[in-house]
Short mmCIF file of C-alpha atoms in Angstrom, two decimals:
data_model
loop_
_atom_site.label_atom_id
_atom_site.label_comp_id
_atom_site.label_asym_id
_atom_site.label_seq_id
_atom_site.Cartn_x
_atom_site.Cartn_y
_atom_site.Cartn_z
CA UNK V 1 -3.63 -25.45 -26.02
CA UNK V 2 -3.80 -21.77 -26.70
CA UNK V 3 -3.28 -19.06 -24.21
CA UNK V 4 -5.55 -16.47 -23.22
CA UNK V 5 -4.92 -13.41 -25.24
CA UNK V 6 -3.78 -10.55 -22.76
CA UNK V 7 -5.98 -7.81 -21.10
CA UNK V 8 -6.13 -4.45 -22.17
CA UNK V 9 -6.10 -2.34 -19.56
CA UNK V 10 -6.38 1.72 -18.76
CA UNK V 11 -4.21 2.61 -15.81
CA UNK V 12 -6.17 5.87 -14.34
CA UNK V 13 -4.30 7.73 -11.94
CA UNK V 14 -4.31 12.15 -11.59
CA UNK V 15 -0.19 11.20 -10.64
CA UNK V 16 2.89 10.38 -12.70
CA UNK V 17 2.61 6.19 -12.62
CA UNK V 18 6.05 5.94 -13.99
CA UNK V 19 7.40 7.72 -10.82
CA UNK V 20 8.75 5.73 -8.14
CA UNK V 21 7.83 8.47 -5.57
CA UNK V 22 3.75 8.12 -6.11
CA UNK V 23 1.91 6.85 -3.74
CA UNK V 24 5.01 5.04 -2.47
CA UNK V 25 5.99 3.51 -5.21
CA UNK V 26 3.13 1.89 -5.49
CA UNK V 27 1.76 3.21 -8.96
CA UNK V 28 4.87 2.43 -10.62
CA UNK V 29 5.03 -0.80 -9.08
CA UNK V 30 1.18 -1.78 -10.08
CA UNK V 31 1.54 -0.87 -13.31
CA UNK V 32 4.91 -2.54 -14.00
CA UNK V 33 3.21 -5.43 -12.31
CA UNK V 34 0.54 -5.77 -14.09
CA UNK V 35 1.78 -5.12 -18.04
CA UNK V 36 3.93 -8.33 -16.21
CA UNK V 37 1.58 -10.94 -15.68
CA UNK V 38 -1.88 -9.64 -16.90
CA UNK V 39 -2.26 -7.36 -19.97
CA UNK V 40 -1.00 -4.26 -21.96
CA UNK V 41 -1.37 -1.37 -19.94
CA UNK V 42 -2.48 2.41 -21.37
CA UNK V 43 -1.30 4.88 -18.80
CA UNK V 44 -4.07 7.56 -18.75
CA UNK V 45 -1.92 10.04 -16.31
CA UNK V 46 -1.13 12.05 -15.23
CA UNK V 47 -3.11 14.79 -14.64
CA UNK V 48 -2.42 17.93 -13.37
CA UNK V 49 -5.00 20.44 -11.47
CA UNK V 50 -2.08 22.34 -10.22
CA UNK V 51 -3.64 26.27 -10.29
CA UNK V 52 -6.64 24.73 -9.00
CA UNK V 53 -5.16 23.23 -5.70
CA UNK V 54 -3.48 26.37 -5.69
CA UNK V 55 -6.78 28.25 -5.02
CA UNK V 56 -7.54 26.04 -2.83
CA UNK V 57 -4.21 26.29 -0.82
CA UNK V 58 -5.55 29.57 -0.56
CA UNK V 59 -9.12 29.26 0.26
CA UNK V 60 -7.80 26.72 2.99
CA UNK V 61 -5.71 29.67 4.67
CA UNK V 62 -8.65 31.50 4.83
CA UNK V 63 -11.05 28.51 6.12
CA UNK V 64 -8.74 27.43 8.80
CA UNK V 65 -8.59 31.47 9.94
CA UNK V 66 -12.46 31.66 10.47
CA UNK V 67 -12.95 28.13 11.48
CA UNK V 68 -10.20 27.95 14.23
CA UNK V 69 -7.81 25.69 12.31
CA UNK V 70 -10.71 23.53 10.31
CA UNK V 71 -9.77 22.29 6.80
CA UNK V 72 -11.74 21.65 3.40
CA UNK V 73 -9.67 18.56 1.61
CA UNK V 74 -10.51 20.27 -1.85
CA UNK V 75 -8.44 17.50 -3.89
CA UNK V 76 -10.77 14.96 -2.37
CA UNK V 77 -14.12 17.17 -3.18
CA UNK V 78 -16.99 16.83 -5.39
CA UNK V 79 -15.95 19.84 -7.73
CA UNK V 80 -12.76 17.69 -8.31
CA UNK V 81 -14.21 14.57 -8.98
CA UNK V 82 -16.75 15.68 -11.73
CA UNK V 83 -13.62 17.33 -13.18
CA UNK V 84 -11.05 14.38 -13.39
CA UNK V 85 -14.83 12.28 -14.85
CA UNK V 86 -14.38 14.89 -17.39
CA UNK V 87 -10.75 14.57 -18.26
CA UNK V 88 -10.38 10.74 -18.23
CA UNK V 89 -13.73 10.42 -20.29
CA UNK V 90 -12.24 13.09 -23.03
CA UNK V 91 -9.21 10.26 -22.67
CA UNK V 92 -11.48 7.15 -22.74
CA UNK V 93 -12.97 8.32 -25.92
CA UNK V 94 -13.57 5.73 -29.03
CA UNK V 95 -10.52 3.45 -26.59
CA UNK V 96 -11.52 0.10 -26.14
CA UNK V 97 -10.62 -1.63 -22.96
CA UNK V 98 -11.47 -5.13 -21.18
CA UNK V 99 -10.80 -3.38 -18.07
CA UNK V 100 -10.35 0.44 -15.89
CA UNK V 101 -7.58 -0.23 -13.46
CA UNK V 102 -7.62 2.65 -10.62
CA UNK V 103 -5.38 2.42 -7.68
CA UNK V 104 -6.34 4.62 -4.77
CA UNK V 105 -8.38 7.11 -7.65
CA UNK V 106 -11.30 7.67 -5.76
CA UNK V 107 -11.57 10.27 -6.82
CA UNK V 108 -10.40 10.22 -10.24
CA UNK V 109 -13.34 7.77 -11.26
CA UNK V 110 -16.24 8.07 -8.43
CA UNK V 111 -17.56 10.79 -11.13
CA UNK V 112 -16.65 9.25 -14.26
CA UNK V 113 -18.90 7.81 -16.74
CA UNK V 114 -17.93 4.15 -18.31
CA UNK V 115 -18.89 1.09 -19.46
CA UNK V 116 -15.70 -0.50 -19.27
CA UNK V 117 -15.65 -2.25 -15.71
CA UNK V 118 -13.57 -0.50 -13.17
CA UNK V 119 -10.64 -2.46 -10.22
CA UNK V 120 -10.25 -0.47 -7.86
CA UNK V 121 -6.98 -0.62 -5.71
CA UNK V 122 -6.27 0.34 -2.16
CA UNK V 123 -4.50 0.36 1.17
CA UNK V 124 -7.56 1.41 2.98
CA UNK V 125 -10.87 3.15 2.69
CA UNK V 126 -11.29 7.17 3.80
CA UNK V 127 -13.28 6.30 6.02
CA UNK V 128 -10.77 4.65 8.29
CA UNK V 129 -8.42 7.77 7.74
CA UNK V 130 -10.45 10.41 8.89
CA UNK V 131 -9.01 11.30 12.04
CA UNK V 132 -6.07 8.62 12.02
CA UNK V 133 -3.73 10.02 9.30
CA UNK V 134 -3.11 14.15 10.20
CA UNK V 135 -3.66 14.66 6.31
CA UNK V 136 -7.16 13.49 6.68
CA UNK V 137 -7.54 15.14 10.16
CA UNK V 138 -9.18 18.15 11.58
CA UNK V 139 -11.38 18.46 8.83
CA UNK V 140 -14.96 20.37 8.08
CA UNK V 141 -17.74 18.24 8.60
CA UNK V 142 -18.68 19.31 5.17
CA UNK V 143 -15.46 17.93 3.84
CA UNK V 144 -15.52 14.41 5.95
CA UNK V 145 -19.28 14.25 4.15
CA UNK V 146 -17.76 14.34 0.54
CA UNK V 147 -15.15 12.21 1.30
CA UNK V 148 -17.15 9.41 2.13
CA UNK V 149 -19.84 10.19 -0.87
CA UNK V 150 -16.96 10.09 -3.06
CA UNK V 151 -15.81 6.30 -1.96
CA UNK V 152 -19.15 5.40 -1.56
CA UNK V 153 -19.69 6.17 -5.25
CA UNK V 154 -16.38 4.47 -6.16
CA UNK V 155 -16.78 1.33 -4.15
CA UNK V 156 -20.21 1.05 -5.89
CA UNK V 157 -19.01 1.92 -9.33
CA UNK V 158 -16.30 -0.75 -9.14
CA UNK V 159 -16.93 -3.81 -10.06
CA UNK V 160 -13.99 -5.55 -8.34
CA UNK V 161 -12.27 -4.07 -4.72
CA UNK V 162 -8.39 -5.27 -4.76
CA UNK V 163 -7.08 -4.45 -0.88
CA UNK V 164 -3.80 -5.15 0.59
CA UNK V 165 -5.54 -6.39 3.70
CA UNK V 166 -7.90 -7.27 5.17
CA UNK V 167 -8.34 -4.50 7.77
CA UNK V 168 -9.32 -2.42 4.66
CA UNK V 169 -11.18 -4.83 2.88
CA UNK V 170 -13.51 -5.13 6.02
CA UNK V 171 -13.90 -1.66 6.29
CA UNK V 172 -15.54 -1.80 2.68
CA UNK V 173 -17.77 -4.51 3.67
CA UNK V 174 -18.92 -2.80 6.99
CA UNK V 175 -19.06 0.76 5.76
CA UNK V 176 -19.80 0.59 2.23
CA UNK V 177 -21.68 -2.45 1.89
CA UNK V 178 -19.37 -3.73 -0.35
CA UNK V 179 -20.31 -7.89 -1.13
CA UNK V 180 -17.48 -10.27 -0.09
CA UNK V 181 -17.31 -11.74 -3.92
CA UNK V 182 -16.58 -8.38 -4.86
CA UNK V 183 -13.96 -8.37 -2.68
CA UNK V 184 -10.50 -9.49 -2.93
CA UNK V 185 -6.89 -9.50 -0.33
CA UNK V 186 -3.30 -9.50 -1.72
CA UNK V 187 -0.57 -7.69 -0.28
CA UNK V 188 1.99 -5.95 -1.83
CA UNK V 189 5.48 -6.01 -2.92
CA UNK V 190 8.89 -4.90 -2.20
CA UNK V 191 9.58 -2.04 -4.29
CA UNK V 192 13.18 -2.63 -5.46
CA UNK V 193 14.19 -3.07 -9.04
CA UNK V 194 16.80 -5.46 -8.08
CA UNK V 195 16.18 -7.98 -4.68
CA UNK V 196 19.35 -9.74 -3.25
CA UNK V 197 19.30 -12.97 -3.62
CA UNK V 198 19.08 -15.69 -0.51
CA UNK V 199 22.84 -15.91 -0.40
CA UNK V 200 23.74 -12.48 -0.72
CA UNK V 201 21.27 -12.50 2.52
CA UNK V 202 22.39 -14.88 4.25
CA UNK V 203 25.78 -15.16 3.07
CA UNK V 204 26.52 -11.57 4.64
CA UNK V 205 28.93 -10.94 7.27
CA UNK V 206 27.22 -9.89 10.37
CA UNK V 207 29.03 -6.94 12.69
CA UNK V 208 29.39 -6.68 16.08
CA UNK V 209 26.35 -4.53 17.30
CA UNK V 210 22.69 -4.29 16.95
CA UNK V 211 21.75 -2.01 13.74
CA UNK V 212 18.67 -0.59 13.70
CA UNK V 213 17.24 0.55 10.77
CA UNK V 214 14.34 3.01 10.30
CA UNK V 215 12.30 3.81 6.60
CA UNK V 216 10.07 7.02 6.98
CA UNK V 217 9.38 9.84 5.23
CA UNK V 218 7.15 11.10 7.91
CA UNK V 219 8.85 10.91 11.45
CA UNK V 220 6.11 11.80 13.71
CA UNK V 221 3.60 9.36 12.03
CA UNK V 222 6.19 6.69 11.73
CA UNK V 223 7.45 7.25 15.18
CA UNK V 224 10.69 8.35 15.17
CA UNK V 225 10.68 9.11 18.50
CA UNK V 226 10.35 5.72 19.93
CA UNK V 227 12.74 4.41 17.41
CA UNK V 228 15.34 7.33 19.26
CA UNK V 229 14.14 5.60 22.38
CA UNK V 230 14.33 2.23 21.76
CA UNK V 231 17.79 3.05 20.96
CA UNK V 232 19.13 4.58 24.12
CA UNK V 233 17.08 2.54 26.03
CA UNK V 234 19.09 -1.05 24.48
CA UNK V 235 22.28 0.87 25.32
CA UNK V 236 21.20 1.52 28.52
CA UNK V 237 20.43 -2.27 28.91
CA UNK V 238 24.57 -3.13 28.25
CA UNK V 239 23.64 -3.69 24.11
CA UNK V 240 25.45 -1.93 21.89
CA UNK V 241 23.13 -1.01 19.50
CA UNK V 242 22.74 1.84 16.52
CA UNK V 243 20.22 3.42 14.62
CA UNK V 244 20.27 4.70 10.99
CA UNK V 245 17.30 6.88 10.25
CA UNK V 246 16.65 6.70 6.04
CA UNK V 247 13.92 9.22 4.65
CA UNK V 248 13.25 11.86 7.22
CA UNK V 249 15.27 14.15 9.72
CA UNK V 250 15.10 13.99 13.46
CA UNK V 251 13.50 17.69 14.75
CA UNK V 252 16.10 19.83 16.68
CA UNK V 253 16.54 19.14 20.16
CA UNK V 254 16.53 15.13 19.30
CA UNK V 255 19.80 13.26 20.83
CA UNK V 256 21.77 11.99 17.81
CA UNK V 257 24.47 10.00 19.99
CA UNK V 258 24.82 6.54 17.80
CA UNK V 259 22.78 8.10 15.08
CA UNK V 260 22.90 8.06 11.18
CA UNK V 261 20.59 10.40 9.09
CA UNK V 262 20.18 9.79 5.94
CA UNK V 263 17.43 12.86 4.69
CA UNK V 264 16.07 10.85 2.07
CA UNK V 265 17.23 7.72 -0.95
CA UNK V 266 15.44 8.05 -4.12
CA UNK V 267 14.85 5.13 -5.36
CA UNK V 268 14.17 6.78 -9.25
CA UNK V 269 17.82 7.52 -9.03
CA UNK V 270 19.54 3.66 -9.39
CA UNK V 271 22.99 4.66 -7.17
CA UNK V 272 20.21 5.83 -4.70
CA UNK V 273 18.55 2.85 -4.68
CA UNK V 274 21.15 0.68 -4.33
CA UNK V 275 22.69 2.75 -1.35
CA UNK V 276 19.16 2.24 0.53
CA UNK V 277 19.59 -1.52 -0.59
CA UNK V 278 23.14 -1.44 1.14
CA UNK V 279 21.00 -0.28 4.36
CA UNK V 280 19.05 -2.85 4.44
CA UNK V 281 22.08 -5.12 4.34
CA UNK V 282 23.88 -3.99 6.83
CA UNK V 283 21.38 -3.68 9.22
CA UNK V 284 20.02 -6.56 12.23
CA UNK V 285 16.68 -5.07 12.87
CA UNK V 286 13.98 -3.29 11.36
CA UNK V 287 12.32 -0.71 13.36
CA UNK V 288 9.23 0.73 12.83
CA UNK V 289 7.14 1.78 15.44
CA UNK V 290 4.31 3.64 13.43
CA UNK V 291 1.66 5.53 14.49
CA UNK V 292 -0.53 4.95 11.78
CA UNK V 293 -0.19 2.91 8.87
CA UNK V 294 -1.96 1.13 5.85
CA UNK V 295 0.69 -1.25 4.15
CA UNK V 296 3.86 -0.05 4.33
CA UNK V 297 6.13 -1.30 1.32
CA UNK V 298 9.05 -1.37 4.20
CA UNK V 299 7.70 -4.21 5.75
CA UNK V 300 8.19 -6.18 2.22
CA UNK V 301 11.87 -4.77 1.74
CA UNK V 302 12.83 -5.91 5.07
CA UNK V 303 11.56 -9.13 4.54
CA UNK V 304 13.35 -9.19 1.33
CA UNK V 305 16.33 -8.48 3.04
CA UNK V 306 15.68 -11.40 5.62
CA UNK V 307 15.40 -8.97 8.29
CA UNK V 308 12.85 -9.05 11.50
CA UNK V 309 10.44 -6.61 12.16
CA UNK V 310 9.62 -4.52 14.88
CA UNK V 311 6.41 -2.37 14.56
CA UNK V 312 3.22 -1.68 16.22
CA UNK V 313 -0.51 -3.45 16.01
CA UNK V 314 -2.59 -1.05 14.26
CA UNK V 315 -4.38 -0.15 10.86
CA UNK V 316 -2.79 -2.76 8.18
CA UNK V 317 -0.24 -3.58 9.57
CA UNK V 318 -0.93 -7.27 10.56
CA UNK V 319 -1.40 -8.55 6.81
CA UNK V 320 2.55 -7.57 6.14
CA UNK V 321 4.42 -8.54 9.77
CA UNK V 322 2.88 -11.80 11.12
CA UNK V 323 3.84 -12.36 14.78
CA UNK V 324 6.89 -14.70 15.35
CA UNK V 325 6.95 -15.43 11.78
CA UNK V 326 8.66 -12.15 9.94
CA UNK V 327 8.84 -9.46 13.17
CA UNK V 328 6.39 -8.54 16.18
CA UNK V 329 3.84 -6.04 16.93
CA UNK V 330 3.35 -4.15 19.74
CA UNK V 331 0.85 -2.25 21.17
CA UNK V 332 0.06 1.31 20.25
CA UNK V 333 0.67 2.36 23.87
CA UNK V 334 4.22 0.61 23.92
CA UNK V 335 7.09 2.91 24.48
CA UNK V 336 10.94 2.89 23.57
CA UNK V 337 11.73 1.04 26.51
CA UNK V 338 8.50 -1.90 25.33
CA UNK V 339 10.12 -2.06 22.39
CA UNK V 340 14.04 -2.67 23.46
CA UNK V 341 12.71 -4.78 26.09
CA UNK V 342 11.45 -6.97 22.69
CA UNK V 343 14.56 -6.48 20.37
CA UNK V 344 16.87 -7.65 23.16
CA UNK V 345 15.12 -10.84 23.94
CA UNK V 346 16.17 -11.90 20.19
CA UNK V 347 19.45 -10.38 20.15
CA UNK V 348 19.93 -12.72 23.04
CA UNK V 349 18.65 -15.69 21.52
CA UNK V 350 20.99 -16.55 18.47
CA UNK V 351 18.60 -19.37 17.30
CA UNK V 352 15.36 -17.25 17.61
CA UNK V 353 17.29 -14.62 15.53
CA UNK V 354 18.39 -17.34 13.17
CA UNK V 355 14.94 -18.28 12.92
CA UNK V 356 13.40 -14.94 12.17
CA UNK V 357 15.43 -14.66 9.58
CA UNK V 358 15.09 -17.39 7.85
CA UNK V 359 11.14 -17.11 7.90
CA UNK V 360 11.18 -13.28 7.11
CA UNK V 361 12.73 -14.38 3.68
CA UNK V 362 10.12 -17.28 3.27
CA UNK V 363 7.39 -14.92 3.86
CA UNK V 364 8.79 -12.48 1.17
CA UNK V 365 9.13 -15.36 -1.52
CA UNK V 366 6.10 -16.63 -0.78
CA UNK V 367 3.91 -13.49 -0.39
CA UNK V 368 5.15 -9.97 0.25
CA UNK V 369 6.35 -9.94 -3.32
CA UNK V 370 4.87 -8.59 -6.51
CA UNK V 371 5.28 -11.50 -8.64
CA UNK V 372 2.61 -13.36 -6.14
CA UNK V 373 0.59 -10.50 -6.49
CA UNK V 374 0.52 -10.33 -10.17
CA UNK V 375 -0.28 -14.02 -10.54
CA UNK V 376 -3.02 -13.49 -8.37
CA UNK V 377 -4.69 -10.48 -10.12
CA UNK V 378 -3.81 -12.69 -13.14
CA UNK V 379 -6.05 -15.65 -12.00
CA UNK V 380 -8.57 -12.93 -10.98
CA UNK V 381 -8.90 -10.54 -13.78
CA UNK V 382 -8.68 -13.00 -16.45
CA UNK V 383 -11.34 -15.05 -15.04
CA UNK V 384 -13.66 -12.47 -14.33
CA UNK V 385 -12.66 -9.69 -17.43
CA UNK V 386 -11.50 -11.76 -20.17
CA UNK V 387 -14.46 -12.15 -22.59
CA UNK V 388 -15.36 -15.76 -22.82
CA UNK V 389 -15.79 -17.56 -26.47
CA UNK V 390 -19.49 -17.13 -27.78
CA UNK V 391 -20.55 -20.98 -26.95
CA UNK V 392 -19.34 -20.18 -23.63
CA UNK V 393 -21.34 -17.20 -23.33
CA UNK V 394 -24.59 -18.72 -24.68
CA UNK V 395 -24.31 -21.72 -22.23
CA UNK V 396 -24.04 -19.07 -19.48
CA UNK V 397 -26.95 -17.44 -20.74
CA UNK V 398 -28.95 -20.29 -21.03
CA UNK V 399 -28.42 -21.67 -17.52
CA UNK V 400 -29.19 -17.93 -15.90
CA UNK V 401 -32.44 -17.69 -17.47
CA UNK V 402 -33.03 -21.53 -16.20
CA UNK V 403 -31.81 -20.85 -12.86
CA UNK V 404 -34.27 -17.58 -12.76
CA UNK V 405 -36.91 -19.54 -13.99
CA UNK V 406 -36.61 -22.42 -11.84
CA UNK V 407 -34.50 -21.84 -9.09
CA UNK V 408 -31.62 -23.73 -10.00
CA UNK V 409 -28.01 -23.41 -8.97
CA UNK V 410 -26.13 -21.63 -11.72
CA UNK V 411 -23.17 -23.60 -10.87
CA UNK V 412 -25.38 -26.91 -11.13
CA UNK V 413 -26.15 -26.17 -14.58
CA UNK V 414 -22.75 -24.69 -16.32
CA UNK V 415 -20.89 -27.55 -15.19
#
């Protein structure tokens, strides 16, 4: 029997997708995934409007003055998006592809003019970040206007919606009319190059201590401050417990008693890497308590890593920490104290710890890794992109017009 041939397919992002810092990770991690399991990929970035975000650095300054502190998201704008159309089309030109894959390129493609079907990849539509990420806050009603005409025109022009939830892929259906077989949920990966295998996590010595460990770049959004809290507030409780802080630094004034800072691990730089993997190894708990959040990749690596979660119950976050099962999630209102009060009813119970452990891993090699979500954009985009032999094709034809004709299931008649 002979295998499908592969898919060609056009990566479109504005960003570098061979750089581990985009989007998370994320591009990189997409595109690596999908030249995997799926196709041969064309990388169409990235694209740089760097004098014109510039100006509007500039023009924002002068906004915010008149406006009280109001702010025009130019790189999410109209004027922007009939630009990158322009760009990417020049780059489109005379290339033949079975299909456009755009991960969070809104913009990039809501003005661009195809006929090669577009995927479009996300975390979570605009709509839900207006006034719940602070980059997408405190904006000019003008701006939250083109935001969502942008995404509308995207989610429209797409011909298949790829979410890493379904918090987000909801949000498409209620606010964009999106259809649900347009619509498909798989989470995403860990991004490491190199995983540790089940014995190297379970085989680890453990140390005396609880070791918390905390993955943000932004520490207000990621809550940093409960994590501090929930750390003095297990001491406090007789535990003798320890936080290492990877990707941000704590503001002045914070108490760094039983602290580790580490400013930030690049992961494009492989000693880097492995020293953030060496975190994760060392460490008891995951600690997260986030403020807002679409998919964080963490939740994956700690997984990986066989390590429990603690985080809180908002945006995304349920489709990558399932209660009892890989961490728990706790209320957006739950404080340092809340959360201790959780991590010390496990660090008491050896067997629930055990247990946590053991099912975080399962989770990760069963789902919250990219080789399950490349074999399932592999059964997806094949079936749906992959041009069908011409007898195949005909027969389809043939029962359409039938079914129009005389109301017939189309399924009825292909089989």
């Amino acid at each position: 029997m002979t295998q499908p041939r592969r898919l060609r397919i056009a990566f479109l992002t504005a960003t570098d997708p061979l750089d581990q810092r985009s989007w998370s990770g994320l591009h990189y991690k997409l595109g690596q995934t999908l030249e995997k399991h799926v196709g041969d990929v064309t990388y169409l970035g990235p694209v740089s409007l760097r004098y014109l975000f510039a100006l509007g650095d500039r023009i924002n300054k002068v906004v915010a003055w008149l406006t009280g502190g109001k702010r025009y998201h130019y790189s999410i704008s109209i004027l922007v998006s009939r630009l990158y159309g322009l760009i990417f089309g020049a780059k489109l030109q005379g290339k033949h592809f079975d299909l456009l894959f755009a991960p969070a390129a809104y913009t990039e493609f809501a003005y661009l003019y195809t006929r090669i079907p577009i995927v479009y990849c996300a975390d979570s539509t605009l709509t839900q970040l207006i006034d719940y990420y602070e980059g997408l806050s405190n904006l000019l009603p003008l701006s939250k206007r083109e935001l969502r005409h942008i995404e509308q025109r995207a989610i429209r022009k797409a011909s298949l919606l790829v979410y890493s939830s379904q918090w987000a892929a909801e949000s498409a259906r209620r606010d964009f009319g999106a259809k649900r077989w347009q619509v498909v949920v798989q989470p995403f990966g860990a991004n490491f190059e190199q995983l540790p295998s089940q014995e190297q996590v379970f085989s680890r010595h453990q140390k005396p201590g609880c070791h918390l460990l905390f993955v943000g770049v932004e520490w207000n959004r990621k809550g940093g401050r409960i994590a501090v809290d929930t750390l003095h507030a297990l001491r406090k409780m007789g535990v003798d417990a320890h936080l290492t802080v990877c990707g941000c630094v704590p503001p002045p004034g914070t108490d760094q008693s039983h602290l580790t800072v580490f400013p930030f691990l690049d992961k494009n730089i492989p000693e880097q890497a492995q020293q953030l993997a060496q975190l994760y190894l060392q460490a008891d708990f995951f600690l997260l308590p986030t403020r807002a959040e679409c998919a964080a990749i963490a939740f994956c690596e700690a997984s990986a890593f066989g390590l429990p979660s603690f985080t809180t119950d908002t945006g995304g976050v349920g489709e990558f920490v399932l209660e009892g099962v890989n961490g728990f999630r706790l209320s957006l209102a739950a404080e340092g104290a809340d959360y201790a009060a959780a991590i010390k009813r496990v660090v008491d119970d050896a067997a629930l710890y055990a247990q946590l452990r053991r099912t975080a891993r399962q989770l990760f090699e069963q789902r919250l890794n990219w080789d399950a979500w490349g074999l399932a954009m592999k059964r997806v985009l094949t079936s749906r992109f992959l041009a069908a032999p011409a007898s195949a094709r005909f027969k389809r034809l043939v029962a359409a017009r039938l079914a129009r004709k005389y109301s017939f299931r189309l399924s009825e008649l292909a089989e």
